[in-house]
Short mmCIF file of C-alpha atoms in Angstrom, two decimals:
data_model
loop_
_atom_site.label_atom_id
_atom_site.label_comp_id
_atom_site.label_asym_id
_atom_site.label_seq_id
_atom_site.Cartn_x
_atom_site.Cartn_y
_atom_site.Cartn_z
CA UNK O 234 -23.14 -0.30 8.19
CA UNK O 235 -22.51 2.61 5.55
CA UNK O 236 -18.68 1.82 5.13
CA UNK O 237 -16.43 -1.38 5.28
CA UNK O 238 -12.82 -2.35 4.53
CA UNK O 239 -13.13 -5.49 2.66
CA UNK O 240 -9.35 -7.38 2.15
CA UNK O 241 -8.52 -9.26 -0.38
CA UNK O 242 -5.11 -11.70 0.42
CA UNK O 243 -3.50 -13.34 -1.93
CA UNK O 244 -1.59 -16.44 -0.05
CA UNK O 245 1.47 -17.15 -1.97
CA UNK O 246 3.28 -13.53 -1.70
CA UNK O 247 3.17 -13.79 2.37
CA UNK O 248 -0.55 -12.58 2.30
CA UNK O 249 -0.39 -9.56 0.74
CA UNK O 250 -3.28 -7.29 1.50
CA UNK O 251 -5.24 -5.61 -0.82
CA UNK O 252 -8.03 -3.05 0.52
CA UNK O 253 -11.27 -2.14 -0.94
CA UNK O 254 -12.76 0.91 0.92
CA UNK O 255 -16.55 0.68 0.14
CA UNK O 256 -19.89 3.69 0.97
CA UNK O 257 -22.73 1.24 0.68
CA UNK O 258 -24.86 4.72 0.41
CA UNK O 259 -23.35 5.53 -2.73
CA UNK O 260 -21.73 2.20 -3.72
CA UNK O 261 -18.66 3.97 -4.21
CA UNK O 262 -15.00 2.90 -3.34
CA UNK O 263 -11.61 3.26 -4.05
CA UNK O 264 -8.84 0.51 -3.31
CA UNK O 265 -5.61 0.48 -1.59
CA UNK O 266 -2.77 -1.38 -3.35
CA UNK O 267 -3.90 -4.71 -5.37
CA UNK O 268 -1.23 -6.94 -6.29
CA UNK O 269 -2.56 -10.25 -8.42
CA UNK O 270 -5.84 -9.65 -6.88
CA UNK O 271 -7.29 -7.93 -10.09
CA UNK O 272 -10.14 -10.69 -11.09
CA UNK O 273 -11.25 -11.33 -7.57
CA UNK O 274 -11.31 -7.62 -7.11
CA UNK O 275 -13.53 -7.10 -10.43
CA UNK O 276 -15.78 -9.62 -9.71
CA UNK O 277 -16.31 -8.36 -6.26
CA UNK O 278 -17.18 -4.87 -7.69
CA UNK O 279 -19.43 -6.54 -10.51
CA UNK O 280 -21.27 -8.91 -7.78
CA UNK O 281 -21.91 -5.82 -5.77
CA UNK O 282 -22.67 -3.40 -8.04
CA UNK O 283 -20.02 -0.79 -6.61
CA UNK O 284 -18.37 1.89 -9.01
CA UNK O 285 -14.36 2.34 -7.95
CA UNK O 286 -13.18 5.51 -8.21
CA UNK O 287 -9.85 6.00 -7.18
CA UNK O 288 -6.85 3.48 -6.56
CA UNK O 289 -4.26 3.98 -4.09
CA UNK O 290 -1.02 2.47 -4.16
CA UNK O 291 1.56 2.91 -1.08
CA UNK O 292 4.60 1.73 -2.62
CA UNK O 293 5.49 0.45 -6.14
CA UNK O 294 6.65 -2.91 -5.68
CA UNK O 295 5.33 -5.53 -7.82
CA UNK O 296 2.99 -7.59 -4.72
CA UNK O 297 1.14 -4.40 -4.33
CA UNK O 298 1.06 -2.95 -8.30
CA UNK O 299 0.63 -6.24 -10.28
CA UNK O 300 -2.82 -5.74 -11.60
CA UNK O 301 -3.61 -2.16 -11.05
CA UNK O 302 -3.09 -1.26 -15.08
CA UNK O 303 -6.18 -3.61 -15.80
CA UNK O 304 -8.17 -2.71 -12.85
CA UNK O 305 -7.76 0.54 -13.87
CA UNK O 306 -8.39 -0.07 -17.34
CA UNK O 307 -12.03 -1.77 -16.80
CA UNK O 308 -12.86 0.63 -14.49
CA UNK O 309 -11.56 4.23 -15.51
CA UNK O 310 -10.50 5.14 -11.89
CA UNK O 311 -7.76 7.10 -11.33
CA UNK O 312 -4.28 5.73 -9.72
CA UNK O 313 -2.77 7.79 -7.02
CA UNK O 314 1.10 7.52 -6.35
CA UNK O 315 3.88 9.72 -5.04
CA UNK O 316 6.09 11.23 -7.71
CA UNK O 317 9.21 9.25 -6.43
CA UNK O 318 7.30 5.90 -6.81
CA UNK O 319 5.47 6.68 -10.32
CA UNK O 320 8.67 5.89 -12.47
CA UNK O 321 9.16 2.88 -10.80
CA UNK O 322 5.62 1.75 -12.20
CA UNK O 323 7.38 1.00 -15.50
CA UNK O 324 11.07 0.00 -14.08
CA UNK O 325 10.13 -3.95 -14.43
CA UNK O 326 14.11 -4.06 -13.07
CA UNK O 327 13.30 -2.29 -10.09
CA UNK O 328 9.54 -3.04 -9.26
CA UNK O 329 9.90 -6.50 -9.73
CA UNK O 330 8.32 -7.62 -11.56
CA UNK O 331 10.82 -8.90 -13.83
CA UNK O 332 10.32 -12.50 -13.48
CA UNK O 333 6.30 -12.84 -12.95
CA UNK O 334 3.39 -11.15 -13.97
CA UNK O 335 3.73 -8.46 -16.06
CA UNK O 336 2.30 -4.75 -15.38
CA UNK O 337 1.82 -2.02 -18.39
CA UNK O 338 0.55 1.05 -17.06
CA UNK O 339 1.75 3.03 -20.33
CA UNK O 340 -2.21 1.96 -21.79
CA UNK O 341 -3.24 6.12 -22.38
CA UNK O 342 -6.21 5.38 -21.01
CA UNK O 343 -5.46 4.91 -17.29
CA UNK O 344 -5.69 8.21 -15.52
CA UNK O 345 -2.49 9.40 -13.06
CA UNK O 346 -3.13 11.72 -9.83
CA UNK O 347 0.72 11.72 -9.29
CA UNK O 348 1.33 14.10 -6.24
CA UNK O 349 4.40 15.88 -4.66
CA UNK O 350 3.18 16.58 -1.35
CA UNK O 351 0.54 15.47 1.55
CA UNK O 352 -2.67 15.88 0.61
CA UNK O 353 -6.23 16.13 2.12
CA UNK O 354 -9.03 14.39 0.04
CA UNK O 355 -12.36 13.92 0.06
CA UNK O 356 -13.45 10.83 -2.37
CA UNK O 357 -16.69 9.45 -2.04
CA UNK O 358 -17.44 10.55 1.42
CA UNK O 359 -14.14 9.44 2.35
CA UNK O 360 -12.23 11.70 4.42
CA UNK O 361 -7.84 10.88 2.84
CA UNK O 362 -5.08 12.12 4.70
CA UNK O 363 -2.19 11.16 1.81
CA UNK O 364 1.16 11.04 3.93
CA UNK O 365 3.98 10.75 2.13
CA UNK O 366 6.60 8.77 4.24
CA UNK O 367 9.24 7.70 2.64
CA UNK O 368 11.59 4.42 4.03
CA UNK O 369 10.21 1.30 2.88
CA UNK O 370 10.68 2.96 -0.85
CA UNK O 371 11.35 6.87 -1.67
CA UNK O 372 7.88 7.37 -2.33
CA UNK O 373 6.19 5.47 0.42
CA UNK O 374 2.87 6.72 1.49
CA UNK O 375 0.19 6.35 4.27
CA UNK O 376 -3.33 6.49 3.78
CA UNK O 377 -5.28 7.84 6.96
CA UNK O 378 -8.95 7.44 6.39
CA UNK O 379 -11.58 9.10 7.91
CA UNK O 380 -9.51 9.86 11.36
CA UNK O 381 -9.41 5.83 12.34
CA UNK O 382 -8.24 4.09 9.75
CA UNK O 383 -4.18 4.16 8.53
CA UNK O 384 -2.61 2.11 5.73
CA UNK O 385 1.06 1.94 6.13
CA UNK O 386 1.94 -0.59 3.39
CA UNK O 387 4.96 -2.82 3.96
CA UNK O 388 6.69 -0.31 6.74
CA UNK O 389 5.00 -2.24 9.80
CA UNK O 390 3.61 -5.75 10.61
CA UNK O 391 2.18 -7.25 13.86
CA UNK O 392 5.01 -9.01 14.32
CA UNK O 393 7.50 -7.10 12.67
CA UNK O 394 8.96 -4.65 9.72
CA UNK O 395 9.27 -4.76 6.31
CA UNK O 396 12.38 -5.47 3.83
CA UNK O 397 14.81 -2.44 4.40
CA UNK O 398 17.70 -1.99 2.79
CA UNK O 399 19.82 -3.06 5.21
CA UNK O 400 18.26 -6.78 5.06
CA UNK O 401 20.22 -7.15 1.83
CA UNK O 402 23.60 -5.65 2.23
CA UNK O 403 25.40 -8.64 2.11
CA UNK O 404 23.51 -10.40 -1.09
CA UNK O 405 24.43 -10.91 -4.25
CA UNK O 406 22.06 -12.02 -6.38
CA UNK O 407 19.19 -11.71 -4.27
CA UNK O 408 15.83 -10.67 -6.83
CA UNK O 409 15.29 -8.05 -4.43
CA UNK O 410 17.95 -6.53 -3.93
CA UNK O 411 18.26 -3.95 -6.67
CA UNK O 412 14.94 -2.72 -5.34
CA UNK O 413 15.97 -1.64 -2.09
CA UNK O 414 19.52 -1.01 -3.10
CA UNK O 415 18.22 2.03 -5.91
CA UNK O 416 14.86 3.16 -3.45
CA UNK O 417 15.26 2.45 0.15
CA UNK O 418 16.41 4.98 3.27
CA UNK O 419 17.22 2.90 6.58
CA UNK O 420 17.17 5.74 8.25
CA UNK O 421 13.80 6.95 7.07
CA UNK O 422 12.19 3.97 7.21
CA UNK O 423 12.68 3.28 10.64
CA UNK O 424 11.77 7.08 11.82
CA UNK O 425 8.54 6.25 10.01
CA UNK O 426 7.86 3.62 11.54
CA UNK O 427 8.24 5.58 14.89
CA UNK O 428 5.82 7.94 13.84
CA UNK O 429 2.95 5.38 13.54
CA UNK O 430 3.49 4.72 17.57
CA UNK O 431 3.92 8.90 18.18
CA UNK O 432 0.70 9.69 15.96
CA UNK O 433 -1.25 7.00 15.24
CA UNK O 434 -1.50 5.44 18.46
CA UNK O 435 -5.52 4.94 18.55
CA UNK O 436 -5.42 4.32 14.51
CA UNK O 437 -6.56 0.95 13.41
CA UNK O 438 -3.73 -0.25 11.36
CA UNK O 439 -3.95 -1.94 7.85
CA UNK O 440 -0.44 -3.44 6.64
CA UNK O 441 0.57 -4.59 3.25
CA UNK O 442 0.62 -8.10 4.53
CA UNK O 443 -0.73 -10.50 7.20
CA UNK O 444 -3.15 -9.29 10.16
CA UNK O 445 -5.06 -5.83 9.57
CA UNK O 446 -7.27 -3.75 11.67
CA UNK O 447 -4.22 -3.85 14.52
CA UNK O 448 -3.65 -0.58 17.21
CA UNK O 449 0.20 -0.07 18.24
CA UNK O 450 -1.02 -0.61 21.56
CA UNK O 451 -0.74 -4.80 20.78
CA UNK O 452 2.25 -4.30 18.97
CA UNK O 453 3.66 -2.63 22.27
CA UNK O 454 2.29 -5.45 24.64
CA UNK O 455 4.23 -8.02 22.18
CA UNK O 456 7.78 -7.77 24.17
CA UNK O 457 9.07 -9.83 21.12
CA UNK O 458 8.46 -7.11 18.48
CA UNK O 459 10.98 -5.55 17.24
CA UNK O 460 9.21 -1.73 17.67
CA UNK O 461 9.95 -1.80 21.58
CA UNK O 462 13.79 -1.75 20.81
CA UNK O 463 13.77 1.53 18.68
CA UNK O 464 15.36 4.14 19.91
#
């Protein structure tokens, strides 16, 4: 095997997924999103003797950002976000990270690739479609690697979507709410979500949380799942 996807889940924030992309030629890899998994993560890359590159977040909330700055830091790869997500990074009122674990990413020596538009990349033999999306969060991005693999962040779950704004209309006080209230499109997010099933249909899809390395085609046979009733 010259490539794997190795996840890293942390339990306690609904198994969040965190993805380390690795060329076992090279012993290269970059990362997709890494909330509170920094030490495992580093110790995984020590063990292994792998040099990350690149980091790629999908979305800033805190369960998928917590831990980057230091990653980053011991490792002098660059962080990849969409402009609309980057000042988020440092809104601890927005990301969320206003009651937990703190992030600093203003340390000068972590290294930005903030982009405006979709992108093609080639990292480490690693062929990067960067899809900007939108939704979930203004700046909400999917990662298609190498033509099979797509990383959609929190927009869809095998058994469901993620948080939308529309899940919080009604609260208060809720923690969350000034997140989604400030970032989120309904509208978007659900069109996005329709475009994994129009043009990813024989991508293997890896979610923010729970089961990865799903095609649409179970989500589909799963008459309970919310996807079969959009319009």
């Amino acid at each position: 095997m010259q490539k794997y996807i190795k996840n890293f889940k942390v339990l306690f924030l609904n198994d969040a997924n965190s993805y380390l992309i690795v060329n076992e030629i090279s012993k290269k890899a970059i990362l997709i999103d890494g909330g509170y998994n920094a030490n495992l993560i580093l110790n995984y890359l020590k063990n292994n003797n792998l040099n990350l590159t690149d980091i790629f977040i999908t979305h800033f909330h805190h369960d998928h950002i917590v831990g980057l700055d230091y990653i980053s830091i011991q490792t002098n790869a660059n962080i990849h976000i969409h402009e609309y997500d980057f000042e988020y990074l440092f809104d601890v009122n927005v990301n969320g990270t206003q009651n937990g674990q703190k992030v600093d990413f203003t340390n000068p020596n972590i290294s930005f690739k903030v982009f405006d538009k979709n992108l093609k990349l080639t990292i480490n033999d690693f062929l990067i479609n960067v899809i900007h999306k939108g939704g979930h969060s203004k700046g909400t991005t999917f990662y298609e690697v190498d033509n099979q693999y797509l990383f959609v962040g929190d927009t869809l779950f095998i058994d469901g979507f993620g948080y939308h704004k529309k899940l919080f209309s009604d609260a208060v006080n809720h923690p969350l709410k000034n997140m989604f209230d400030k970032t989120c499109n309904d509208e978007i997010f659900f069109e996005s979500i329709k475009s994994i099933g129009n043009e990813f249909s024989e991508h293997l899809i890896y979610p923010g949380h729970w089961k990865e390395g799903f095609k649409i085609k179970e989500i589909i046979a799963n008459n309970n799942h919310p996807f079969n009733k959009l319009k």
